[in-house]
Coordinates of C-alpha atoms in Angstrom, one line a residue:
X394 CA 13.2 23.4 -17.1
X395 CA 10.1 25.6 -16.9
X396 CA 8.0 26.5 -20.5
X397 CA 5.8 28.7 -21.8
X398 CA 2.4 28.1 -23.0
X399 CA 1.5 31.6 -25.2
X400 CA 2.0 33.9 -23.2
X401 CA 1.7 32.0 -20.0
X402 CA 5.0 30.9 -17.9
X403 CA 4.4 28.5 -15.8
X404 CA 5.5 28.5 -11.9
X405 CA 6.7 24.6 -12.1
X406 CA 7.4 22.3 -14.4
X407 CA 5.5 19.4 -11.9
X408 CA 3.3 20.1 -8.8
X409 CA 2.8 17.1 -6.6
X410 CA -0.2 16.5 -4.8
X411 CA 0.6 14.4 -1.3
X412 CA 3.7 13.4 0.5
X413 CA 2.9 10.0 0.5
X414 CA 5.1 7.5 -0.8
X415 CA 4.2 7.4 -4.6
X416 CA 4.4 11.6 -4.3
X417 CA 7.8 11.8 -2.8
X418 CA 9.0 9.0 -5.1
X419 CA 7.8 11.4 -8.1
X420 CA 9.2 14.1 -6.8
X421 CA 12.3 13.0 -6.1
X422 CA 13.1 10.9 -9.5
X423 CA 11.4 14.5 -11.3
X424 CA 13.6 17.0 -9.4
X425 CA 17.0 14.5 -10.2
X426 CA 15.9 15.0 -13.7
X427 CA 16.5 18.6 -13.4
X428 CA 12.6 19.8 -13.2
X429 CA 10.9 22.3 -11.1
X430 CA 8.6 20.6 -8.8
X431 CA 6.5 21.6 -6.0
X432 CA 4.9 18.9 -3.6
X433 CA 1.7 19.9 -1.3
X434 CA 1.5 18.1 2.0
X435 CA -2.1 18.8 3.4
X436 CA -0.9 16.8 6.9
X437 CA 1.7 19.1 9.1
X438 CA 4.1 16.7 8.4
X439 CA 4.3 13.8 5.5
X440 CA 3.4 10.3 7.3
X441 CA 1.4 12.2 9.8
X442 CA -2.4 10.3 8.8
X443 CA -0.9 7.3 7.7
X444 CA -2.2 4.1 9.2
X445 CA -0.1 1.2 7.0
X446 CA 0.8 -1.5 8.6
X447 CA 4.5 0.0 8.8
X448 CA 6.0 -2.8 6.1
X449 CA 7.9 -1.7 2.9
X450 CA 10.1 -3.4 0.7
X451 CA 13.8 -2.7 0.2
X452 CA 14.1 -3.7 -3.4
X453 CA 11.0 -1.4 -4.3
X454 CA 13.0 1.5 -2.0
X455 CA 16.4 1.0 -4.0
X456 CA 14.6 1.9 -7.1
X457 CA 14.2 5.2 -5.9
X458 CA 17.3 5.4 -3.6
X459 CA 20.2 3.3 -4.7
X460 CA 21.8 3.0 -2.0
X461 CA 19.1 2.3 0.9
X462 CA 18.6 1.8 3.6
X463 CA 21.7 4.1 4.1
X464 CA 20.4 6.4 7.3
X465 CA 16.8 5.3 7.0
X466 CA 15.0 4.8 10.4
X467 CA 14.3 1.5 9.8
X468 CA 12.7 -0.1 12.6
X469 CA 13.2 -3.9 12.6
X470 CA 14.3 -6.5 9.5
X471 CA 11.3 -8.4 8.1
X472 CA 12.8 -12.6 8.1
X473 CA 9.7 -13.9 7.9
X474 CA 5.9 -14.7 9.1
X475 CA 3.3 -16.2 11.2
X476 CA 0.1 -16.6 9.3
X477 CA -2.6 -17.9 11.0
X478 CA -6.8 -18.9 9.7
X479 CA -9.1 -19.1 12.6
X480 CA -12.1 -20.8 11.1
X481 CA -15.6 -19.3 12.7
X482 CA -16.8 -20.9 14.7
X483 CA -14.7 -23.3 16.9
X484 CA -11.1 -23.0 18.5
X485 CA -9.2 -24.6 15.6
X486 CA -6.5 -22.7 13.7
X487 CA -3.9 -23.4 11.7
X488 CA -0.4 -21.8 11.6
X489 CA 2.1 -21.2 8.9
X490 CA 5.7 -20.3 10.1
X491 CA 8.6 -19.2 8.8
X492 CA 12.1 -17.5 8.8
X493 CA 14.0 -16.9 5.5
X494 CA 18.0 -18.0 6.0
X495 CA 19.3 -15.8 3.0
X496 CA 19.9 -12.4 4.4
X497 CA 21.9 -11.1 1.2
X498 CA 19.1 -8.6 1.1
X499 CA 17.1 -6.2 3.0
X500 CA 14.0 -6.7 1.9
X501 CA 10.9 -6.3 3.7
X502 CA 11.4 -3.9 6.3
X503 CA 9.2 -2.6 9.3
X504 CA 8.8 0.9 9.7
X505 CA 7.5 3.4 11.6
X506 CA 5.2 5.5 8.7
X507 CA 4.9 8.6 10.7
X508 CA 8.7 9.1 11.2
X509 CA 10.0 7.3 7.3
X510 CA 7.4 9.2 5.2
X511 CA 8.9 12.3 6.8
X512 CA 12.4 11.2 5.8
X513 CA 11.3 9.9 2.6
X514 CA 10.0 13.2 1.6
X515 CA 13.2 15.1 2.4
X516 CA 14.9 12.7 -0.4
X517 CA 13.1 14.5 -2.6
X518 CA 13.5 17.9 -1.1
X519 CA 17.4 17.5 -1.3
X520 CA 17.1 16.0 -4.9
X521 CA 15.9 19.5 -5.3
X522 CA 12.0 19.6 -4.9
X523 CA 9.8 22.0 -2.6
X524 CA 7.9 20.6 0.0
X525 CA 5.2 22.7 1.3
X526 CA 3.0 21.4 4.6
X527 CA -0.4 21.9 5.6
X528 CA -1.4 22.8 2.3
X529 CA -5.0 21.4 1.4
X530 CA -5.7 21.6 -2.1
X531 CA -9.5 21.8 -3.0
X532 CA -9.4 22.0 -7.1
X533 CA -7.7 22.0 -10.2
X534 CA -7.6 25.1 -12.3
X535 CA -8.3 24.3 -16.5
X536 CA -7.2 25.8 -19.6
X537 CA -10.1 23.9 -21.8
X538 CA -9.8 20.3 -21.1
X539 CA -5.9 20.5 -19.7
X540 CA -5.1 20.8 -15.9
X541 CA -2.8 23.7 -15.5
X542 CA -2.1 23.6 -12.0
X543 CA -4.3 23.6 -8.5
X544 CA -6.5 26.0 -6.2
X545 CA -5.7 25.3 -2.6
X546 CA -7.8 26.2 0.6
X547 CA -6.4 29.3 1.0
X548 CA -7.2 30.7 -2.6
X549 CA -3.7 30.8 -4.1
X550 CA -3.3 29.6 -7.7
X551 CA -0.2 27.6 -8.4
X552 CA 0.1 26.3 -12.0
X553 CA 2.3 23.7 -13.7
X554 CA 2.8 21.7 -16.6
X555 CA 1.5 18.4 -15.4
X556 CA -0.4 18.1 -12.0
X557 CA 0.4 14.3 -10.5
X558 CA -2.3 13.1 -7.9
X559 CA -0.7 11.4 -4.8
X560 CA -3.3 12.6 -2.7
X561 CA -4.7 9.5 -1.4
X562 CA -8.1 7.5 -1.5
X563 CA -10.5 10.6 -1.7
X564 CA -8.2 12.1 -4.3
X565 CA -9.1 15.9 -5.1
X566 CA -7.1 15.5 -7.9
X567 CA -8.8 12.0 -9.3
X568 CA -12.4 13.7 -9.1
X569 CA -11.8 17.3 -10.0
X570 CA -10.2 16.1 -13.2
X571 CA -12.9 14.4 -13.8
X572 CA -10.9 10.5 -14.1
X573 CA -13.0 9.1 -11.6
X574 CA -16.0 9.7 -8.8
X575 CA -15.7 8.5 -5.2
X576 CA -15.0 4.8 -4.7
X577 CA -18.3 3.0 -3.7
X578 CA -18.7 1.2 -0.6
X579 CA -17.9 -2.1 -2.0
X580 CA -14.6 -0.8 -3.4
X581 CA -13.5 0.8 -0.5
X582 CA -12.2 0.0 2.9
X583 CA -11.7 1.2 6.1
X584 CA -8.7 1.0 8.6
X585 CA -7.7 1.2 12.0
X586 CA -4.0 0.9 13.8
X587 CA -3.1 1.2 17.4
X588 CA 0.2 2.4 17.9
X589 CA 1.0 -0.8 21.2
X590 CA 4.1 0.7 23.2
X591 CA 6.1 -2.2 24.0
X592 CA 9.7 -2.4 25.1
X593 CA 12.4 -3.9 23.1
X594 CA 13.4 -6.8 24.6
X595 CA 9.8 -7.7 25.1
X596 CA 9.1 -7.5 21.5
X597 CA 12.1 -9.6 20.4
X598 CA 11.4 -12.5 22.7
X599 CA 7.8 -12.4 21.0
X600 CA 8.6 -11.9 17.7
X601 CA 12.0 -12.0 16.6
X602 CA 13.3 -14.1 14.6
X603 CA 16.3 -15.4 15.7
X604 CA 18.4 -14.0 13.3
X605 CA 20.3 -11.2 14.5
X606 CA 17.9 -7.9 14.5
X607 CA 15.1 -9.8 12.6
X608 CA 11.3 -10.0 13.2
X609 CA 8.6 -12.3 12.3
X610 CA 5.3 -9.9 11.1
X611 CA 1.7 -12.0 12.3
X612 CA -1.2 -12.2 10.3
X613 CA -4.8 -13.3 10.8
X614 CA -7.5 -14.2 8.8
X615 CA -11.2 -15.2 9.7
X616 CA -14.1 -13.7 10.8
X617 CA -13.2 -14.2 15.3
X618 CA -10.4 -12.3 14.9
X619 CA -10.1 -9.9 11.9
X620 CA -13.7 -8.9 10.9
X621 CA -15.8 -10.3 8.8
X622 CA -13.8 -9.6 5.0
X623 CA -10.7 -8.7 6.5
X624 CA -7.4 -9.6 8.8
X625 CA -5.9 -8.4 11.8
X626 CA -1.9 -7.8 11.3
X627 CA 1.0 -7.4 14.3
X628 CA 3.8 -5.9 12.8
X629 CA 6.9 -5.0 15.3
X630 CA 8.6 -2.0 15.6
X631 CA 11.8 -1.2 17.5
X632 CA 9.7 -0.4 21.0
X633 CA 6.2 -1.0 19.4
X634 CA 3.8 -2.6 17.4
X635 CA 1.3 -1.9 15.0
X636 CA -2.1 -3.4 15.3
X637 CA -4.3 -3.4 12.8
X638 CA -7.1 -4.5 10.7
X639 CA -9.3 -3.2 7.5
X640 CA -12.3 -4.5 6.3
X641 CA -15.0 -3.1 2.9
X642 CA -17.0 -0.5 3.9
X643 CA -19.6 -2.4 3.0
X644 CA -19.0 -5.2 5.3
X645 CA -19.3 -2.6 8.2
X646 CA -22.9 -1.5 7.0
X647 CA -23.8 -4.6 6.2
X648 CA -23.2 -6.8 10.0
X649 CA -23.7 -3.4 11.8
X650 CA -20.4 -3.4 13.8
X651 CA -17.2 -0.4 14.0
X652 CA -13.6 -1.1 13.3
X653 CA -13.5 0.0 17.3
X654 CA -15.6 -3.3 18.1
X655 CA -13.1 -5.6 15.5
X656 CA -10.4 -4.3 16.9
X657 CA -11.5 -4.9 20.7
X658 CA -12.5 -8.3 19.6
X659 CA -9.2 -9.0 17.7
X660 CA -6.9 -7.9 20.5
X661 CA -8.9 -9.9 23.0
X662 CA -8.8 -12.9 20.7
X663 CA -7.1 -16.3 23.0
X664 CA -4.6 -16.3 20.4
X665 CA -3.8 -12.3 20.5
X666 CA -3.7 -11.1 24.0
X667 CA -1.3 -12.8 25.6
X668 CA 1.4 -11.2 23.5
X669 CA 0.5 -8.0 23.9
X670 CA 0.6 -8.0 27.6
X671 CA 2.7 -5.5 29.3
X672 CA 2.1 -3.1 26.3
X673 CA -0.2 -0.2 26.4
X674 CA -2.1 1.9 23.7
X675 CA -0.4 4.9 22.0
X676 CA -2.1 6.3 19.6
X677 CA -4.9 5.7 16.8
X678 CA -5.2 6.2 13.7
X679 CA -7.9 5.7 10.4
X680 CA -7.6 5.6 7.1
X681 CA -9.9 4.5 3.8
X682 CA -7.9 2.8 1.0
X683 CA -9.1 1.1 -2.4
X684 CA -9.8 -2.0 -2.9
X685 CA -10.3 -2.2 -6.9
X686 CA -8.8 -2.8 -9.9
X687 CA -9.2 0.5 -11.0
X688 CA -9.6 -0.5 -14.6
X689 CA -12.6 -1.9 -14.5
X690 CA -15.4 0.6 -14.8
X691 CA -14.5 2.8 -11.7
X692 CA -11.6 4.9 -13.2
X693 CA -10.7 3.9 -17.5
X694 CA -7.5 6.7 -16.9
X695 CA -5.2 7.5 -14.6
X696 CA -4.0 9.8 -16.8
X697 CA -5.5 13.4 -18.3
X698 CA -4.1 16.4 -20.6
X699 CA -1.7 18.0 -17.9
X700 CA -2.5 15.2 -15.0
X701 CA -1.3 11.8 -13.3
X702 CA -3.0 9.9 -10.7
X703 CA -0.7 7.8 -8.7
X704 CA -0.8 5.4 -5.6
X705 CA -4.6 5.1 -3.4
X706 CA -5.5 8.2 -5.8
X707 CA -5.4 5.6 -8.7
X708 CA -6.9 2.6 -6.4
X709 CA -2.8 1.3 -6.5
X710 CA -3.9 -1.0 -3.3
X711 CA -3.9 -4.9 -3.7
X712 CA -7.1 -6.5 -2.7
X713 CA -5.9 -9.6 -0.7
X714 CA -3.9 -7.8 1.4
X715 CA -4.2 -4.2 1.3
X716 CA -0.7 -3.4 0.3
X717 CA -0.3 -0.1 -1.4
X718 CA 3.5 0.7 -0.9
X719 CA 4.8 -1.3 -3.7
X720 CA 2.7 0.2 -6.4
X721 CA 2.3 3.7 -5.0
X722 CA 6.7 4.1 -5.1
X723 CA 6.5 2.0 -8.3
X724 CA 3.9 4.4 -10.2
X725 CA 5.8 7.2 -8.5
X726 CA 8.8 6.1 -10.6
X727 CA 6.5 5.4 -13.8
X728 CA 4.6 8.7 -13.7
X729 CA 8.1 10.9 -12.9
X730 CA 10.0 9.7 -16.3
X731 CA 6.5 10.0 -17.9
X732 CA 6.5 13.6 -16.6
X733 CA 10.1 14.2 -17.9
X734 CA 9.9 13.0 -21.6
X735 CA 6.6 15.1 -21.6
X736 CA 8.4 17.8 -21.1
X737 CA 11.3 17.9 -22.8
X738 CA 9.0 17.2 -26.0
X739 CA 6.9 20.1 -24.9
X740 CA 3.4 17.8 -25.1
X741 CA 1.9 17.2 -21.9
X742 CA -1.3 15.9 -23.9
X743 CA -3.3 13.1 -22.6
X744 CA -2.0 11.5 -25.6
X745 CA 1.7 11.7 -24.3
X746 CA 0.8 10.7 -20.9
X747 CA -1.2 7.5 -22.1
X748 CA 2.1 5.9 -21.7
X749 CA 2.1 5.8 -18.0
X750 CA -1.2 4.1 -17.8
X751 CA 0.4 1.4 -20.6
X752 CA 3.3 0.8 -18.6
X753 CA 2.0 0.4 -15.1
X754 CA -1.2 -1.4 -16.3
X755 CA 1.3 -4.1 -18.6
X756 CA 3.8 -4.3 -15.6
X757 CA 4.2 -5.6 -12.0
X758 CA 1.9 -2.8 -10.5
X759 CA -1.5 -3.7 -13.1
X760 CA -0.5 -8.0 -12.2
X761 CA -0.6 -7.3 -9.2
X762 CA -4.0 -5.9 -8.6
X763 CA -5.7 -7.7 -10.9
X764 CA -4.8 -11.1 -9.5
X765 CA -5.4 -10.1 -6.3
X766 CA -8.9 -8.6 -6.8
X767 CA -9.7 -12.1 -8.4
X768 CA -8.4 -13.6 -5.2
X769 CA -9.9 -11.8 -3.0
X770 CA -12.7 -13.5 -1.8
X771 CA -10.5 -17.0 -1.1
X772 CA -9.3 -15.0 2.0
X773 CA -11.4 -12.4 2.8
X774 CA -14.8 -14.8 3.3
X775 CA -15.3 -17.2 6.0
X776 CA -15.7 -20.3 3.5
X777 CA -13.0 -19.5 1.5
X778 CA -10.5 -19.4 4.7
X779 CA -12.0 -22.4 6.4
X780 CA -12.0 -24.6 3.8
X781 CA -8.2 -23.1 2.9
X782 CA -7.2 -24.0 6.9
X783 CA -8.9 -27.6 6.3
X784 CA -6.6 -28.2 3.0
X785 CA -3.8 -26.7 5.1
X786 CA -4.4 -29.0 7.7
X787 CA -4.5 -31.7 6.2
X788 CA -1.1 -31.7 3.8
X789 CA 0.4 -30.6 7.4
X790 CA 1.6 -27.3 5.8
X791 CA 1.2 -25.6 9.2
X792 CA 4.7 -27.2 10.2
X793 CA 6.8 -25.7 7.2
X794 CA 9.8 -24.4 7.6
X795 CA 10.7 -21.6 4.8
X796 CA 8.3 -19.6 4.1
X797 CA 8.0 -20.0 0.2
X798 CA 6.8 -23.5 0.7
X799 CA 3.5 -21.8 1.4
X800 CA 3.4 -20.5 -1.8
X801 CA 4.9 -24.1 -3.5
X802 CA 1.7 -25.4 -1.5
X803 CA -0.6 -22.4 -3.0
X804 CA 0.6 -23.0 -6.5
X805 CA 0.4 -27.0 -6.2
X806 CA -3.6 -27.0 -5.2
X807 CA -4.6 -24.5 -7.7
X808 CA -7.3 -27.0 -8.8
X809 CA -8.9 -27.3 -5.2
X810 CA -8.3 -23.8 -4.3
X811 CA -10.5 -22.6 -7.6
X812 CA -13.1 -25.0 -6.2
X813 CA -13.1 -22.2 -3.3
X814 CA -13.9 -19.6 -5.2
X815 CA -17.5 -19.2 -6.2
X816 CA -16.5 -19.9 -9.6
X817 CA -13.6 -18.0 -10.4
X818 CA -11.2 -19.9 -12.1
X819 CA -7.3 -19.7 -12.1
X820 CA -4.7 -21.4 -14.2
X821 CA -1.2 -21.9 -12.4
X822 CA 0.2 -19.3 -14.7
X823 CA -2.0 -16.7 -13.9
X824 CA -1.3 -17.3 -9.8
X825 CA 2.6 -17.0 -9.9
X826 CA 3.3 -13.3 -10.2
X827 CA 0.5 -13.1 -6.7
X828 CA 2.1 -16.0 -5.7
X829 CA 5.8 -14.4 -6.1
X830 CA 4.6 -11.3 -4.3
X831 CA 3.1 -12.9 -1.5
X832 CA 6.4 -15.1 -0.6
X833 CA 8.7 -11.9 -0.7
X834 CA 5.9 -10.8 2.1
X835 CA 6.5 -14.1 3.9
X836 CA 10.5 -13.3 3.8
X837 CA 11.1 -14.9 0.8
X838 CA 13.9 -13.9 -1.4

């Protein structure tokens, strides 16, 4: 479906910037709508720097690929969690635990990133987009005020009708356009996974479930174990499992210490290293992410004449927790039928585009990350958790046995959990669509 501009054909009708998961989602929906789109991959492979904590969401996936998980390598079935707030100082903890019984769906799942991004991406590649790796962009080129396409390292000139930025946290895209600068320190985190090689049997008697193939995913909040405004996460794999942790940037300048020394401290934690003996270190990887609501004074548009930002490009990354999947793949979607009705009007104005930032800002995606950038200092600061594991404690909410009752228990104490908020307020309204996300996370339905 490729237009002219004047005298000026255009190579592609979309050219996608990163292989991530929002890019590949773009693509993909795009190319089934019968455009021409090109997606650059600066990595050798798509998945190759990603450091997630390997857990994605079915129902999200399905969006994009009806019928999945079809031949996805999918690594383990998500029934549930362990959630545990180790107060600082002392040896107390608390523990929430749960399995969810309803298996009618498939929905989270544990991954391996490295291996699903690079299937992910040939979805889109077979829907009829081009994938082209190690391909590092560096600019955008301009007609006036409208992106037309990109530069990349190598000096070529590839032009489109709408550029969508998927290319992560330090998004060329974002800043070249000129919709946003670098996230500051105190919007920005850093990562760290170890890739633990475990065998299989090992890692079910740990963490499994009980239900057939199943796993339950282990999180940990508090300063002993996860850093001091962050958590340490165990998520199992088939025959390994990531271990992770993220904290600001800022935290890290500010008590002096490395994710290296966290993550030493985390894994050595009482409650930690006895289930991962027998296992041995793989690989590591690091990875900044956002942790903003992007519309509030960092970045006004993720939207431009000719240009999209998607995903950690758009600051697409939930505060409490650090989950980017679910909006990245749902903006994917958002900014691919944007793309399409642009085009087939023949405006790919920043008036036409507008849309995209409406309907992700109105929608799950702009919920989402505003609620949990309010939230996030009730678990990502040592009073905030202690107090929480006290109140926990106390209504003997460590010893429930479906998951959502954590969130019954959240959305029941709203009043004493605003008291733990340095004077942020919530009304029970406002918690439920966080609260909704957070029990699919815990296996809820």
């Amino acid at each position: 479906m490729i237009k002219n501009y004047g005298d000026l054909e255009l190579a592609y009708d979309v050219i996608v910037v990163g292989a991530g998961p929002g890019g590949s989602a773009c693509a993909k929906i795009a190319a089934e709508e019968g455009l021409k789109v090109l997606v650059l991959e600066r990595g050798r492979y798509p998945g190759e720097k990603n450091t997630s904590g390997s857990t994605i969401w079915g129902n999200v996936a399905r969006e994009i690929i009806p019928d999945f998980p079809a031949d996805a390598p999918i690594e383990r079935v998500v029934d549930g969690s362990r959630m545990y707030w180790v107060p600082d100082p002392g040896p107390d903890w608390s523990e929430f635990s749960g399995a969810s019984k309803d298996k009618t769906y498939v929905d989270p799942l544990d991954v391996y990133r490295n291996e699903f991004d690079k299937w992910w991406a040939e979805q889109a590649v077979q829907a009829g987009a081009e994938l082209r790796n190690s391909t590092k962009v560096v600019n955008v080129i301009r007609d006036g005020t409208k992106i037309t396409g990109v530069l990349t390292e190598k000096g070529e000139k590839i032009e489109g009708q709408i550029t969508v930025g998927a290319d992560g946290v330090n998004s060329i895209i974002a800043r070249m356009s000129g919709l946003r600068p670098k996230w500051p320190a105190t919007e920005n985190a850093l990562c760290i996974k170890y890739d633990w090689v475990m065998d299989e049997k090992t890692i079910t008697d740990r963490w499994g479930s009980g239900m057939d193939d199943g796993v339950l995913i282990e999180v940990y909040w508090g300063a002993t174990i996860g850093g001091n405004a962050g958590y340490f996460w165990i998520f199992p794999n088939r025959n390994s499992v990531s271990l992770g942790l993220g904290s600001l940037m800022s935290d890290y300048i500010k008590y002096g210490y490395n994710t290296h020394w966290y993550m030493d401290n985390s894994i050595n934690h009482p409650l930690v290293k006895p289930k991962l003996k027998g296992g041995k270190l793989r690989e590591i990887h690091a990875h900044a992410i956002p942790l903003t609501d992007p519309l509030m004074g960092y970045m006004n548009y993720t939207y431009g004449d000719g240009v999209l930002i998607v995903g950690d490009a758009a600051g697409m990354v939930c505060a409490i927790d650090g989950a980017g999947w679910y909006g990245a793949v749902k903006a994917g979607k958002l900014a691919a039928k944007t793309s399409v009705r642009a085009i087939e009007t023949g405006d790919t104005s920043a008036d036409t585009l507008a849309r995209y930032q409406k309907k992700w800002s109105e929608g799950d995606i702009g919920k989402t990350l505003k609620i949990g950038k309010e939230m996030e200092i009730w678990l990502t600061h040592d009073v905030g958790i202690n107090n929480l594991a006290q109140m926990v404690t106390a209504s003997n909410a460590h010893s429930m046995e479906h998951p959502l009752d954590l969130s019954s228990f959240i959305s029941g104490n709203v009043a004493n959990i605003s008291k733990l908020l340095s004077g942020v307020r919530f009304g029970r309204r406002a918690l439920m669509p966080y609260l909704e996300l957070f029990g699919s996370l815990l296996g809820g339905k």
